[in-house]
Amino acid sequence: MAPPLAGLFLESHPDPANAKCDGPSALPLAKLEQFLTQIKAIDDLVKSFDELDTEN
């Protein structure tokens, strides 16, 4: 399931292995642009669909 994005929170670091905190959860900075491009493409696709009426 991929609802439209209202916000995005993530951590990025040039060298997560040497980050002073939260390194294991940080996205390498070199991969940030590609990640955001992919997330934006998914969000655009989801927003292109008509809303599904699940009431009837």
Coordinates of C-alpha atoms in Angstrom, one line a residue:
M1 CA 0.0 0.0 0.0
A2 CA 1.3 3.4 -0.9
P3 CA -0.8 6.3 0.3
P4 CA 0.1 9.8 -1.0
L5 CA 2.9 11.3 0.9
A6 CA 2.2 14.2 3.2
G7 CA 5.7 14.3 4.6
L8 CA 8.9 12.4 4.8
F9 CA 11.5 12.1 7.6
L10 CA 14.8 10.4 7.1
E11 CA 18.4 10.7 8.2
S12 CA 21.3 10.9 5.8
H13 CA 25.0 11.1 6.4
P14 CA 28.1 11.2 4.1
D15 CA 29.5 8.2 6.0
P16 CA 26.9 6.5 8.2
A17 CA 29.4 4.0 9.6
N18 CA 31.3 6.9 11.2
A19 CA 28.3 9.0 12.2
K20 CA 28.3 10.1 15.8
C21 CA 24.7 8.9 16.3
D22 CA 22.1 7.0 14.4
G23 CA 24.5 5.8 11.7
P24 CA 22.8 2.4 11.2
S25 CA 19.5 4.1 10.4
A26 CA 21.1 6.8 8.1
L27 CA 20.9 6.7 4.4
P28 CA 24.3 7.3 2.7
L29 CA 24.3 10.9 1.4
A30 CA 25.5 9.7 -2.0
K31 CA 22.2 7.7 -2.4
L32 CA 19.9 10.4 -1.2
E33 CA 19.1 12.0 -4.6
Q34 CA 18.2 8.6 -6.2
F35 CA 16.1 7.6 -3.2
L36 CA 14.1 10.9 -3.3
T37 CA 13.7 10.6 -7.1
Q38 CA 12.2 7.1 -6.6
I39 CA 9.9 8.1 -3.7
K40 CA 8.7 11.1 -5.8
A41 CA 7.9 8.8 -8.8
I42 CA 5.9 6.4 -6.5
D43 CA 4.0 9.3 -5.0
D44 CA 3.2 10.8 -8.4
L45 CA 1.9 7.4 -9.5
V46 CA -0.3 6.9 -6.5
K47 CA -1.7 10.4 -6.8
S48 CA -2.6 9.8 -10.5
F49 CA -5.2 7.2 -9.5
D50 CA -8.8 8.1 -8.8
E51 CA -9.8 7.7 -5.2
L52 CA -11.4 4.3 -4.7
D53 CA -14.9 4.3 -3.1
T54 CA -14.8 1.6 -0.5
E55 CA -18.1 2.5 1.1
N56 CA -20.3 0.6 -1.5

